[in-house]
């Protein structure tokens, strides 16, 4: 009987955790980063694809979007996922390019919506902090797809991709390895670490790299500093108000 009661108590806790904004999205984003699409096996790539679908679903339903934004994101997400799966099975380049474009647009829509919610949120909560971290991950993933799209449009834009594309290997595994390297390059650029083992060669690739580096700096400098200032303001206000109330109460007595 006691075990049944514990089980019943645990279920609402799990449901509450999953229903909180940005919880599932953050988990899937971390899994998407950990299970980067290396050239290991079809099962490994399948796990990454499941996490990828989880990011799409949680980006729509686990975030606090306006109804119009949620509808727009859904309209972009469905064809993006369909093109992704059909491109893997039929190996059609046009489907893969469509998938890259729609995925980048989808990430831009979600990032813009989440940032507007985070900025407009007066009080800083755990939900706000989770949203900030999710946006940081999504910016990196968005630029990784942008880099891959640039390489398809302008072959040889990146040094590390130029050699990989010429390999006579399977198209799907080849694409996933390129995407894995793009994710690595995007996170390194966003964090402004700059290991130097991957080089942007073309003008458009260099411009995109500089833009991501600037976004990484401005994101931390502006958005995070604003969150800290708002948190400090409200925490100080909460400390002052009880003192003022107690002094007024003493005057009346």
JSON list of C-alpha atoms in Angstrom, two decimals:
[
{"chain": "A", "resi": 1, "resn": "UNK", "atom": "CA", "xyz": [0.00, 0.00, 0.00]},
{"chain": "A", "resi": 2, "resn": "UNK", "atom": "CA", "xyz": [2.83, 2.36, 0.88]},
{"chain": "A", "resi": 3, "resn": "UNK", "atom": "CA", "xyz": [4.54, 1.63, -2.44]},
{"chain": "A", "resi": 4, "resn": "UNK", "atom": "CA", "xyz": [1.35, 2.54, -4.33]},
{"chain": "A", "resi": 5, "resn": "UNK", "atom": "CA", "xyz": [1.11, 5.83, -2.46]},
{"chain": "A", "resi": 6, "resn": "UNK", "atom": "CA", "xyz": [4.72, 6.66, -3.29]},
{"chain": "A", "resi": 7, "resn": "UNK", "atom": "CA", "xyz": [4.10, 5.87, -6.96]},
{"chain": "A", "resi": 8, "resn": "UNK", "atom": "CA", "xyz": [1.05, 8.10, -7.03]},
{"chain": "A", "resi": 9, "resn": "UNK", "atom": "CA", "xyz": [3.03, 10.90, -5.41]},
{"chain": "A", "resi": 10, "resn": "UNK", "atom": "CA", "xyz": [5.88, 10.52, -7.90]},
{"chain": "A", "resi": 11, "resn": "UNK", "atom": "CA", "xyz": [3.68, 10.79, -10.99]},
{"chain": "A", "resi": 12, "resn": "UNK", "atom": "CA", "xyz": [2.49, 14.36, -10.39]},
{"chain": "A", "resi": 13, "resn": "UNK", "atom": "CA", "xyz": [6.10, 15.37, -9.71]},
{"chain": "A", "resi": 14, "resn": "UNK", "atom": "CA", "xyz": [7.23, 14.04, -13.10]},
{"chain": "A", "resi": 15, "resn": "UNK", "atom": "CA", "xyz": [4.26, 15.62, -14.86]},
{"chain": "A", "resi": 16, "resn": "UNK", "atom": "CA", "xyz": [4.94, 18.94, -13.14]},
{"chain": "A", "resi": 17, "resn": "UNK", "atom": "CA", "xyz": [8.60, 18.81, -14.14]},
{"chain": "A", "resi": 18, "resn": "UNK", "atom": "CA", "xyz": [7.75, 18.11, -17.78]},
{"chain": "A", "resi": 19, "resn": "UNK", "atom": "CA", "xyz": [5.05, 20.78, -17.88]},
{"chain": "A", "resi": 20, "resn": "UNK", "atom": "CA", "xyz": [7.35, 23.56, -16.67]},
{"chain": "A", "resi": 21, "resn": "UNK", "atom": "CA", "xyz": [8.52, 25.83, -19.45]},
{"chain": "A", "resi": 22, "resn": "UNK", "atom": "CA", "xyz": [11.92, 25.10, -21.05]},
{"chain": "A", "resi": 23, "resn": "UNK", "atom": "CA", "xyz": [12.58, 21.96, -18.98]},
{"chain": "A", "resi": 24, "resn": "UNK", "atom": "CA", "xyz": [12.12, 19.44, -21.78]},
{"chain": "A", "resi": 25, "resn": "UNK", "atom": "CA", "xyz": [13.67, 21.77, -24.35]},
{"chain": "A", "resi": 26, "resn": "UNK", "atom": "CA", "xyz": [16.82, 22.17, -22.29]},
{"chain": "A", "resi": 27, "resn": "UNK", "atom": "CA", "xyz": [17.12, 18.41, -21.78]},
{"chain": "A", "resi": 28, "resn": "UNK", "atom": "CA", "xyz": [16.73, 17.67, -25.50]},
{"chain": "A", "resi": 29, "resn": "UNK", "atom": "CA", "xyz": [19.20, 20.41, -26.43]},
{"chain": "A", "resi": 30, "resn": "UNK", "atom": "CA", "xyz": [21.80, 18.94, -24.10]},
{"chain": "A", "resi": 31, "resn": "UNK", "atom": "CA", "xyz": [21.17, 15.46, -25.52]},
{"chain": "A", "resi": 32, "resn": "UNK", "atom": "CA", "xyz": [21.42, 16.86, -29.04]},
{"chain": "A", "resi": 33, "resn": "UNK", "atom": "CA", "xyz": [24.82, 18.30, -28.16]},
{"chain": "A", "resi": 34, "resn": "UNK", "atom": "CA", "xyz": [26.06, 15.13, -26.45]},
{"chain": "A", "resi": 35, "resn": "UNK", "atom": "CA", "xyz": [24.88, 12.80, -29.23]},
{"chain": "A", "resi": 36, "resn": "UNK", "atom": "CA", "xyz": [26.42, 14.76, -32.06]},
{"chain": "A", "resi": 37, "resn": "UNK", "atom": "CA", "xyz": [25.88, 12.89, -35.37]},
{"chain": "A", "resi": 38, "resn": "UNK", "atom": "CA", "xyz": [29.26, 11.16, -35.61]},
{"chain": "A", "resi": 39, "resn": "UNK", "atom": "CA", "xyz": [29.96, 8.52, -38.26]},
{"chain": "A", "resi": 40, "resn": "UNK", "atom": "CA", "xyz": [29.51, 5.56, -35.92]},
{"chain": "A", "resi": 41, "resn": "UNK", "atom": "CA", "xyz": [26.39, 3.59, -36.74]},
{"chain": "A", "resi": 42, "resn": "UNK", "atom": "CA", "xyz": [22.84, 3.93, -37.94]},
{"chain": "A", "resi": 43, "resn": "UNK", "atom": "CA", "xyz": [21.57, 3.39, -34.38]},
{"chain": "A", "resi": 44, "resn": "UNK", "atom": "CA", "xyz": [23.66, 6.28, -33.06]},
{"chain": "A", "resi": 45, "resn": "UNK", "atom": "CA", "xyz": [22.40, 8.57, -35.80]},
{"chain": "A", "resi": 46, "resn": "UNK", "atom": "CA", "xyz": [18.85, 7.36, -35.09]},
{"chain": "A", "resi": 47, "resn": "UNK", "atom": "CA", "xyz": [19.21, 8.42, -31.43]},
{"chain": "A", "resi": 48, "resn": "UNK", "atom": "CA", "xyz": [20.37, 11.85, -32.57]},
{"chain": "A", "resi": 49, "resn": "UNK", "atom": "CA", "xyz": [17.39, 12.11, -34.92]},
{"chain": "A", "resi": 50, "resn": "UNK", "atom": "CA", "xyz": [15.00, 11.29, -32.06]},
{"chain": "A", "resi": 51, "resn": "UNK", "atom": "CA", "xyz": [16.59, 14.01, -29.94]},
{"chain": "A", "resi": 52, "resn": "UNK", "atom": "CA", "xyz": [16.31, 16.33, -32.94]},
{"chain": "A", "resi": 53, "resn": "UNK", "atom": "CA", "xyz": [12.57, 15.65, -33.16]},
{"chain": "A", "resi": 54, "resn": "UNK", "atom": "CA", "xyz": [12.32, 16.18, -29.39]},
{"chain": "A", "resi": 55, "resn": "UNK", "atom": "CA", "xyz": [13.89, 19.62, -29.78]},
{"chain": "A", "resi": 56, "resn": "UNK", "atom": "CA", "xyz": [11.33, 20.56, -32.44]},
{"chain": "A", "resi": 57, "resn": "UNK", "atom": "CA", "xyz": [8.36, 19.37, -30.39]},
{"chain": "A", "resi": 58, "resn": "UNK", "atom": "CA", "xyz": [9.54, 20.90, -27.10]},
{"chain": "A", "resi": 59, "resn": "UNK", "atom": "CA", "xyz": [10.46, 24.17, -28.87]},
{"chain": "A", "resi": 60, "resn": "UNK", "atom": "CA", "xyz": [6.81, 24.51, -29.85]},
{"chain": "A", "resi": 61, "resn": "UNK", "atom": "CA", "xyz": [4.90, 23.12, -26.88]},
{"chain": "A", "resi": 62, "resn": "UNK", "atom": "CA", "xyz": [7.35, 23.52, -23.96]},
{"chain": "A", "resi": 63, "resn": "UNK", "atom": "CA", "xyz": [7.89, 27.24, -24.47]},
{"chain": "A", "resi": 64, "resn": "UNK", "atom": "CA", "xyz": [5.64, 30.18, -23.74]},
{"chain": "A", "resi": 65, "resn": "UNK", "atom": "CA", "xyz": [4.88, 31.40, -27.28]},
{"chain": "A", "resi": 66, "resn": "UNK", "atom": "CA", "xyz": [2.07, 33.54, -28.58]},
{"chain": "A", "resi": 67, "resn": "UNK", "atom": "CA", "xyz": [-0.57, 31.55, -30.43]},
{"chain": "A", "resi": 68, "resn": "UNK", "atom": "CA", "xyz": [0.46, 33.02, -33.78]},
{"chain": "A", "resi": 69, "resn": "UNK", "atom": "CA", "xyz": [4.14, 32.17, -33.17]},
{"chain": "A", "resi": 70, "resn": "UNK", "atom": "CA", "xyz": [3.23, 28.63, -32.16]},
{"chain": "A", "resi": 71, "resn": "UNK", "atom": "CA", "xyz": [1.17, 28.20, -35.35]},
{"chain": "A", "resi": 72, "resn": "UNK", "atom": "CA", "xyz": [3.96, 29.61, -37.51]},
{"chain": "A", "resi": 73, "resn": "UNK", "atom": "CA", "xyz": [6.59, 27.42, -35.84]},
{"chain": "A", "resi": 74, "resn": "UNK", "atom": "CA", "xyz": [4.43, 24.33, -36.34]},
{"chain": "A", "resi": 75, "resn": "UNK", "atom": "CA", "xyz": [3.89, 25.19, -40.00]},
{"chain": "A", "resi": 76, "resn": "UNK", "atom": "CA", "xyz": [7.66, 25.38, -40.51]},
{"chain": "A", "resi": 77, "resn": "UNK", "atom": "CA", "xyz": [8.57, 22.40, -38.30]},
{"chain": "A", "resi": 78, "resn": "UNK", "atom": "CA", "xyz": [6.38, 19.78, -40.01]},
{"chain": "A", "resi": 79, "resn": "UNK", "atom": "CA", "xyz": [7.84, 20.17, -43.54]},
{"chain": "A", "resi": 80, "resn": "UNK", "atom": "CA", "xyz": [11.35, 20.53, -42.06]},
{"chain": "A", "resi": 81, "resn": "UNK", "atom": "CA", "xyz": [11.09, 17.17, -40.29]},
{"chain": "A", "resi": 82, "resn": "UNK", "atom": "CA", "xyz": [9.49, 15.50, -43.30]},
{"chain": "A", "resi": 83, "resn": "UNK", "atom": "CA", "xyz": [12.24, 16.75, -45.61]},
{"chain": "A", "resi": 84, "resn": "UNK", "atom": "CA", "xyz": [14.84, 15.55, -43.12]},
{"chain": "A", "resi": 85, "resn": "UNK", "atom": "CA", "xyz": [13.53, 11.98, -43.05]},
{"chain": "A", "resi": 86, "resn": "UNK", "atom": "CA", "xyz": [12.85, 11.77, -46.80]},
{"chain": "A", "resi": 87, "resn": "UNK", "atom": "CA", "xyz": [16.34, 13.12, -47.52]},
{"chain": "A", "resi": 88, "resn": "UNK", "atom": "CA", "xyz": [17.85, 10.35, -45.40]},
{"chain": "A", "resi": 89, "resn": "UNK", "atom": "CA", "xyz": [15.88, 7.60, -47.10]},
{"chain": "A", "resi": 90, "resn": "UNK", "atom": "CA", "xyz": [15.94, 8.85, -50.70]},
{"chain": "A", "resi": 91, "resn": "UNK", "atom": "CA", "xyz": [19.20, 10.88, -50.62]},
{"chain": "A", "resi": 92, "resn": "UNK", "atom": "CA", "xyz": [17.80, 13.81, -52.61]},
{"chain": "A", "resi": 93, "resn": "UNK", "atom": "CA", "xyz": [19.89, 16.97, -52.38]},
{"chain": "A", "resi": 94, "resn": "UNK", "atom": "CA", "xyz": [16.95, 19.35, -52.87]},
{"chain": "A", "resi": 95, "resn": "UNK", "atom": "CA", "xyz": [15.14, 17.83, -49.88]},
{"chain": "A", "resi": 96, "resn": "UNK", "atom": "CA", "xyz": [18.24, 18.18, -47.75]},
{"chain": "A", "resi": 97, "resn": "UNK", "atom": "CA", "xyz": [18.66, 21.83, -48.73]},
{"chain": "A", "resi": 98, "resn": "UNK", "atom": "CA", "xyz": [14.98, 22.49, -47.96]},
{"chain": "A", "resi": 99, "resn": "UNK", "atom": "CA", "xyz": [15.44, 20.82, -44.58]},
{"chain": "A", "resi": 100, "resn": "UNK", "atom": "CA", "xyz": [18.44, 23.02, -43.77]},
{"chain": "A", "resi": 101, "resn": "UNK", "atom": "CA", "xyz": [16.62, 26.22, -44.75]},
{"chain": "A", "resi": 102, "resn": "UNK", "atom": "CA", "xyz": [13.42, 25.38, -42.85]},
{"chain": "A", "resi": 103, "resn": "UNK", "atom": "CA", "xyz": [15.36, 24.26, -39.77]},
{"chain": "A", "resi": 104, "resn": "UNK", "atom": "CA", "xyz": [17.30, 27.52, -39.70]},
{"chain": "A", "resi": 105, "resn": "UNK", "atom": "CA", "xyz": [14.07, 29.52, -40.07]},
{"chain": "A", "resi": 106, "resn": "UNK", "atom": "CA", "xyz": [12.41, 27.47, -37.33]},
{"chain": "A", "resi": 107, "resn": "UNK", "atom": "CA", "xyz": [15.29, 28.10, -34.91]},
{"chain": "A", "resi": 108, "resn": "UNK", "atom": "CA", "xyz": [15.21, 31.84, -35.68]},
{"chain": "A", "resi": 109, "resn": "UNK", "atom": "CA", "xyz": [11.47, 31.98, -34.94]},
{"chain": "A", "resi": 110, "resn": "UNK", "atom": "CA", "xyz": [11.82, 30.15, -31.62]},
{"chain": "A", "resi": 111, "resn": "UNK", "atom": "CA", "xyz": [14.89, 32.11, -30.54]},
{"chain": "A", "resi": 112, "resn": "UNK", "atom": "CA", "xyz": [13.19, 35.44, -31.27]},
{"chain": "A", "resi": 113, "resn": "UNK", "atom": "CA", "xyz": [10.07, 34.41, -29.36]},
{"chain": "A", "resi": 114, "resn": "UNK", "atom": "CA", "xyz": [11.96, 33.09, -26.32]},
{"chain": "A", "resi": 115, "resn": "UNK", "atom": "CA", "xyz": [14.22, 36.16, -26.13]},
{"chain": "A", "resi": 116, "resn": "UNK", "atom": "CA", "xyz": [11.21, 38.49, -26.24]},
{"chain": "A", "resi": 117, "resn": "UNK", "atom": "CA", "xyz": [9.63, 36.53, -23.40]},
{"chain": "A", "resi": 118, "resn": "UNK", "atom": "CA", "xyz": [12.82, 36.58, -21.35]},
{"chain": "A", "resi": 119, "resn": "UNK", "atom": "CA", "xyz": [13.37, 40.31, -21.84]},
{"chain": "A", "resi": 120, "resn": "UNK", "atom": "CA", "xyz": [9.73, 41.23, -21.11]},
{"chain": "A", "resi": 121, "resn": "UNK", "atom": "CA", "xyz": [9.67, 39.07, -17.98]},
{"chain": "A", "resi": 122, "resn": "UNK", "atom": "CA", "xyz": [10.02, 41.46, -15.07]},
{"chain": "A", "resi": 123, "resn": "UNK", "atom": "CA", "xyz": [11.05, 39.10, -12.30]},
{"chain": "A", "resi": 124, "resn": "UNK", "atom": "CA", "xyz": [13.89, 36.64, -12.80]},
{"chain": "A", "resi": 125, "resn": "UNK", "atom": "CA", "xyz": [12.89, 33.05, -12.07]},
{"chain": "A", "resi": 126, "resn": "UNK", "atom": "CA", "xyz": [14.31, 29.62, -12.82]},
{"chain": "A", "resi": 127, "resn": "UNK", "atom": "CA", "xyz": [12.12, 29.62, -15.91]},
{"chain": "A", "resi": 128, "resn": "UNK", "atom": "CA", "xyz": [13.87, 32.76, -17.13]},
{"chain": "A", "resi": 129, "resn": "UNK", "atom": "CA", "xyz": [17.32, 31.27, -16.58]},
{"chain": "A", "resi": 130, "resn": "UNK", "atom": "CA", "xyz": [16.34, 28.07, -18.37]},
{"chain": "A", "resi": 131, "resn": "UNK", "atom": "CA", "xyz": [15.10, 30.12, -21.29]},
{"chain": "A", "resi": 132, "resn": "UNK", "atom": "CA", "xyz": [18.39, 32.02, -21.48]},
{"chain": "A", "resi": 133, "resn": "UNK", "atom": "CA", "xyz": [20.39, 28.78, -21.59]},
{"chain": "A", "resi": 134, "resn": "UNK", "atom": "CA", "xyz": [18.06, 27.28, -24.21]},
{"chain": "A", "resi": 135, "resn": "UNK", "atom": "CA", "xyz": [18.50, 30.30, -26.46]},
{"chain": "A", "resi": 136, "resn": "UNK", "atom": "CA", "xyz": [22.29, 30.03, -26.17]},
{"chain": "A", "resi": 137, "resn": "UNK", "atom": "CA", "xyz": [22.18, 26.41, -27.30]},
{"chain": "A", "resi": 138, "resn": "UNK", "atom": "CA", "xyz": [19.72, 27.17, -30.09]},
{"chain": "A", "resi": 139, "resn": "UNK", "atom": "CA", "xyz": [21.88, 30.00, -31.46]},
{"chain": "A", "resi": 140, "resn": "UNK", "atom": "CA", "xyz": [24.80, 27.58, -31.74]},
{"chain": "A", "resi": 141, "resn": "UNK", "atom": "CA", "xyz": [22.69, 24.92, -33.45]},
{"chain": "A", "resi": 142, "resn": "UNK", "atom": "CA", "xyz": [21.14, 27.50, -35.77]},
{"chain": "A", "resi": 143, "resn": "UNK", "atom": "CA", "xyz": [24.54, 28.70, -36.96]},
{"chain": "A", "resi": 144, "resn": "UNK", "atom": "CA", "xyz": [25.72, 25.13, -37.45]},
{"chain": "A", "resi": 145, "resn": "UNK", "atom": "CA", "xyz": [22.89, 24.64, -39.95]},
{"chain": "A", "resi": 146, "resn": "UNK", "atom": "CA", "xyz": [23.69, 28.00, -41.52]},
{"chain": "A", "resi": 147, "resn": "UNK", "atom": "CA", "xyz": [27.33, 26.96, -42.01]},
{"chain": "A", "resi": 148, "resn": "UNK", "atom": "CA", "xyz": [26.24, 23.70, -43.60]},
{"chain": "A", "resi": 149, "resn": "UNK", "atom": "CA", "xyz": [23.86, 25.60, -45.87]},
{"chain": "A", "resi": 150, "resn": "UNK", "atom": "CA", "xyz": [26.65, 28.00, -46.87]},
{"chain": "A", "resi": 151, "resn": "UNK", "atom": "CA", "xyz": [28.89, 25.07, -47.76]},
{"chain": "A", "resi": 152, "resn": "UNK", "atom": "CA", "xyz": [26.21, 23.59, -50.00]},
{"chain": "A", "resi": 153, "resn": "UNK", "atom": "CA", "xyz": [25.67, 26.89, -51.78]},
{"chain": "A", "resi": 154, "resn": "UNK", "atom": "CA", "xyz": [29.36, 27.87, -51.98]},
{"chain": "A", "resi": 155, "resn": "UNK", "atom": "CA", "xyz": [31.46, 24.68, -51.96]},
{"chain": "A", "resi": 156, "resn": "UNK", "atom": "CA", "xyz": [34.81, 25.07, -50.26]},
{"chain": "A", "resi": 157, "resn": "UNK", "atom": "CA", "xyz": [33.64, 27.81, -47.87]},
{"chain": "A", "resi": 158, "resn": "UNK", "atom": "CA", "xyz": [35.11, 25.87, -44.94]},
{"chain": "A", "resi": 159, "resn": "UNK", "atom": "CA", "xyz": [38.42, 24.06, -45.00]},
{"chain": "A", "resi": 160, "resn": "UNK", "atom": "CA", "xyz": [37.34, 21.08, -42.88]},
{"chain": "A", "resi": 161, "resn": "UNK", "atom": "CA", "xyz": [34.28, 20.42, -45.07]},
{"chain": "A", "resi": 162, "resn": "UNK", "atom": "CA", "xyz": [36.12, 20.68, -48.39]},
{"chain": "A", "resi": 163, "resn": "UNK", "atom": "CA", "xyz": [38.04, 17.47, -47.84]},
{"chain": "A", "resi": 164, "resn": "UNK", "atom": "CA", "xyz": [35.12, 15.56, -46.35]},
{"chain": "A", "resi": 165, "resn": "UNK", "atom": "CA", "xyz": [32.74, 16.18, -49.25]},
{"chain": "A", "resi": 166, "resn": "UNK", "atom": "CA", "xyz": [35.18, 14.59, -51.71]},
{"chain": "A", "resi": 167, "resn": "UNK", "atom": "CA", "xyz": [35.22, 11.31, -49.82]},
{"chain": "A", "resi": 168, "resn": "UNK", "atom": "CA", "xyz": [33.42, 8.53, -51.76]},
{"chain": "A", "resi": 169, "resn": "UNK", "atom": "CA", "xyz": [31.47, 7.47, -48.68]},
{"chain": "A", "resi": 170, "resn": "UNK", "atom": "CA", "xyz": [27.77, 7.08, -48.04]},
{"chain": "A", "resi": 171, "resn": "UNK", "atom": "CA", "xyz": [25.88, 10.35, -48.49]},
{"chain": "A", "resi": 172, "resn": "UNK", "atom": "CA", "xyz": [23.95, 10.10, -45.22]},
{"chain": "A", "resi": 173, "resn": "UNK", "atom": "CA", "xyz": [26.96, 9.35, -43.04]},
{"chain": "A", "resi": 174, "resn": "UNK", "atom": "CA", "xyz": [28.93, 11.95, -44.92]},
{"chain": "A", "resi": 175, "resn": "UNK", "atom": "CA", "xyz": [26.25, 14.56, -44.27]},
{"chain": "A", "resi": 176, "resn": "UNK", "atom": "CA", "xyz": [26.06, 13.68, -40.57]},
{"chain": "A", "resi": 177, "resn": "UNK", "atom": "CA", "xyz": [29.82, 13.93, -40.13]},
{"chain": "A", "resi": 178, "resn": "UNK", "atom": "CA", "xyz": [29.78, 17.35, -41.77]},
{"chain": "A", "resi": 179, "resn": "UNK", "atom": "CA", "xyz": [26.93, 18.44, -39.48]},
{"chain": "A", "resi": 180, "resn": "UNK", "atom": "CA", "xyz": [28.86, 17.18, -36.46]},
{"chain": "A", "resi": 181, "resn": "UNK", "atom": "CA", "xyz": [31.88, 19.26, -37.46]},
{"chain": "A", "resi": 182, "resn": "UNK", "atom": "CA", "xyz": [29.61, 22.27, -38.10]},
{"chain": "A", "resi": 183, "resn": "UNK", "atom": "CA", "xyz": [28.15, 21.95, -34.59]},
{"chain": "A", "resi": 184, "resn": "UNK", "atom": "CA", "xyz": [31.66, 21.82, -33.13]},
{"chain": "A", "resi": 185, "resn": "UNK", "atom": "CA", "xyz": [32.73, 24.88, -35.13]},
{"chain": "A", "resi": 186, "resn": "UNK", "atom": "CA", "xyz": [29.58, 26.78, -34.19]},
{"chain": "A", "resi": 187, "resn": "UNK", "atom": "CA", "xyz": [29.97, 26.24, -30.43]},
{"chain": "A", "resi": 188, "resn": "UNK", "atom": "CA", "xyz": [33.67, 27.11, -30.59]},
{"chain": "A", "resi": 189, "resn": "UNK", "atom": "CA", "xyz": [32.84, 30.32, -32.47]},
{"chain": "A", "resi": 190, "resn": "UNK", "atom": "CA", "xyz": [29.97, 31.27, -30.15]},
{"chain": "A", "resi": 191, "resn": "UNK", "atom": "CA", "xyz": [32.21, 30.77, -27.12]},
{"chain": "A", "resi": 192, "resn": "UNK", "atom": "CA", "xyz": [35.00, 32.66, -28.97]},
{"chain": "A", "resi": 193, "resn": "UNK", "atom": "CA", "xyz": [37.49, 29.89, -28.14]},
{"chain": "A", "resi": 194, "resn": "UNK", "atom": "CA", "xyz": [38.85, 29.62, -31.67]},
{"chain": "A", "resi": 195, "resn": "UNK", "atom": "CA", "xyz": [40.93, 26.44, -31.80]},
{"chain": "A", "resi": 196, "resn": "UNK", "atom": "CA", "xyz": [41.96, 27.19, -35.39]},
{"chain": "A", "resi": 197, "resn": "UNK", "atom": "CA", "xyz": [41.58, 23.66, -36.79]},
{"chain": "A", "resi": 198, "resn": "UNK", "atom": "CA", "xyz": [38.57, 24.76, -38.87]},
{"chain": "A", "resi": 199, "resn": "UNK", "atom": "CA", "xyz": [38.83, 27.76, -41.19]},
{"chain": "A", "resi": 200, "resn": "UNK", "atom": "CA", "xyz": [36.18, 29.91, -42.86]},
{"chain": "A", "resi": 201, "resn": "UNK", "atom": "CA", "xyz": [37.50, 30.62, -46.36]},
{"chain": "A", "resi": 202, "resn": "UNK", "atom": "CA", "xyz": [34.77, 32.33, -48.40]},
{"chain": "A", "resi": 203, "resn": "UNK", "atom": "CA", "xyz": [33.54, 35.85, -47.67]},
{"chain": "A", "resi": 204, "resn": "UNK", "atom": "CA", "xyz": [30.05, 34.75, -46.65]},
{"chain": "A", "resi": 205, "resn": "UNK", "atom": "CA", "xyz": [31.44, 32.08, -44.32]},
{"chain": "A", "resi": 206, "resn": "UNK", "atom": "CA", "xyz": [33.77, 34.59, -42.66]},
{"chain": "A", "resi": 207, "resn": "UNK", "atom": "CA", "xyz": [30.91, 37.08, -42.26]},
{"chain": "A", "resi": 208, "resn": "UNK", "atom": "CA", "xyz": [28.68, 34.45, -40.64]},
{"chain": "A", "resi": 209, "resn": "UNK", "atom": "CA", "xyz": [31.52, 33.43, -38.31]},
{"chain": "A", "resi": 210, "resn": "UNK", "atom": "CA", "xyz": [32.15, 37.02, -37.21]},
{"chain": "A", "resi": 211, "resn": "UNK", "atom": "CA", "xyz": [28.41, 37.55, -36.71]},
{"chain": "A", "resi": 212, "resn": "UNK", "atom": "CA", "xyz": [28.12, 34.51, -34.45]},
{"chain": "A", "resi": 213, "resn": "UNK", "atom": "CA", "xyz": [31.15, 35.58, -32.42]},
{"chain": "A", "resi": 214, "resn": "UNK", "atom": "CA", "xyz": [29.62, 39.03, -31.91]},
{"chain": "A", "resi": 215, "resn": "UNK", "atom": "CA", "xyz": [26.29, 37.48, -30.93]},
{"chain": "A", "resi": 216, "resn": "UNK", "atom": "CA", "xyz": [28.03, 35.31, -28.36]},
{"chain": "A", "resi": 217, "resn": "UNK", "atom": "CA", "xyz": [29.69, 38.34, -26.79]},
{"chain": "A", "resi": 218, "resn": "UNK", "atom": "CA", "xyz": [26.64, 40.61, -26.90]},
{"chain": "A", "resi": 219, "resn": "UNK", "atom": "CA", "xyz": [24.34, 37.87, -25.60]},
{"chain": "A", "resi": 220, "resn": "UNK", "atom": "CA", "xyz": [26.34, 37.43, -22.43]},
{"chain": "A", "resi": 221, "resn": "UNK", "atom": "CA", "xyz": [27.19, 41.12, -22.01]},
{"chain": "A", "resi": 222, "resn": "UNK", "atom": "CA", "xyz": [23.70, 42.54, -22.57]},
{"chain": "A", "resi": 223, "resn": "UNK", "atom": "CA", "xyz": [21.07, 39.90, -21.85]},
{"chain": "A", "resi": 224, "resn": "UNK", "atom": "CA", "xyz": [22.71, 38.17, -18.91]},
{"chain": "A", "resi": 225, "resn": "UNK", "atom": "CA", "xyz": [23.73, 41.49, -17.32]},
{"chain": "A", "resi": 226, "resn": "UNK", "atom": "CA", "xyz": [20.15, 42.72, -17.63]},
{"chain": "A", "resi": 227, "resn": "UNK", "atom": "CA", "xyz": [18.84, 39.59, -15.92]},
{"chain": "A", "resi": 228, "resn": "UNK", "atom": "CA", "xyz": [21.31, 40.06, -13.07]},
{"chain": "A", "resi": 229, "resn": "UNK", "atom": "CA", "xyz": [20.34, 43.73, -12.67]},
{"chain": "A", "resi": 230, "resn": "UNK", "atom": "CA", "xyz": [16.61, 42.91, -12.63]},
{"chain": "A", "resi": 231, "resn": "UNK", "atom": "CA", "xyz": [17.19, 40.14, -10.11]},
{"chain": "A", "resi": 232, "resn": "UNK", "atom": "CA", "xyz": [19.22, 42.48, -7.88]},
{"chain": "A", "resi": 233, "resn": "UNK", "atom": "CA", "xyz": [16.55, 45.19, -8.12]},
{"chain": "A", "resi": 234, "resn": "UNK", "atom": "CA", "xyz": [13.68, 42.94, -7.09]},
{"chain": "A", "resi": 235, "resn": "UNK", "atom": "CA", "xyz": [15.65, 41.15, -4.38]},
{"chain": "A", "resi": 236, "resn": "UNK", "atom": "CA", "xyz": [16.61, 44.52, -2.88]},
{"chain": "A", "resi": 237, "resn": "UNK", "atom": "CA", "xyz": [13.00, 45.72, -3.17]},
{"chain": "A", "resi": 238, "resn": "UNK", "atom": "CA", "xyz": [11.72, 42.64, -1.35]},
{"chain": "A", "resi": 239, "resn": "UNK", "atom": "CA", "xyz": [14.17, 43.31, 1.48]},
{"chain": "A", "resi": 240, "resn": "UNK", "atom": "CA", "xyz": [13.27, 46.99, 1.83]},
{"chain": "A", "resi": 241, "resn": "UNK", "atom": "CA", "xyz": [9.46, 46.70, 1.78]},
{"chain": "A", "resi": 242, "resn": "UNK", "atom": "CA", "xyz": [9.06, 44.70, 5.05]},
{"chain": "A", "resi": 243, "resn": "UNK", "atom": "CA", "xyz": [11.27, 47.21, 6.87]},
{"chain": "A", "resi": 244, "resn": "UNK", "atom": "CA", "xyz": [9.18, 50.14, 5.65]},
{"chain": "A", "resi": 245, "resn": "UNK", "atom": "CA", "xyz": [6.00, 48.40, 6.70]},
{"chain": "A", "resi": 246, "resn": "UNK", "atom": "CA", "xyz": [7.29, 47.69, 10.19]},
{"chain": "A", "resi": 247, "resn": "UNK", "atom": "CA", "xyz": [8.37, 51.33, 10.71]},
{"chain": "A", "resi": 248, "resn": "UNK", "atom": "CA", "xyz": [4.96, 52.63, 9.62]},
{"chain": "A", "resi": 249, "resn": "UNK", "atom": "CA", "xyz": [3.29, 50.19, 11.96]},
{"chain": "A", "resi": 250, "resn": "UNK", "atom": "CA", "xyz": [5.37, 51.44, 14.89]},
{"chain": "A", "resi": 251, "resn": "UNK", "atom": "CA", "xyz": [4.41, 55.09, 14.14]},
{"chain": "A", "resi": 252, "resn": "UNK", "atom": "CA", "xyz": [0.71, 54.24, 14.21]},
{"chain": "A", "resi": 253, "resn": "UNK", "atom": "CA", "xyz": [1.04, 52.45, 17.51]}
]
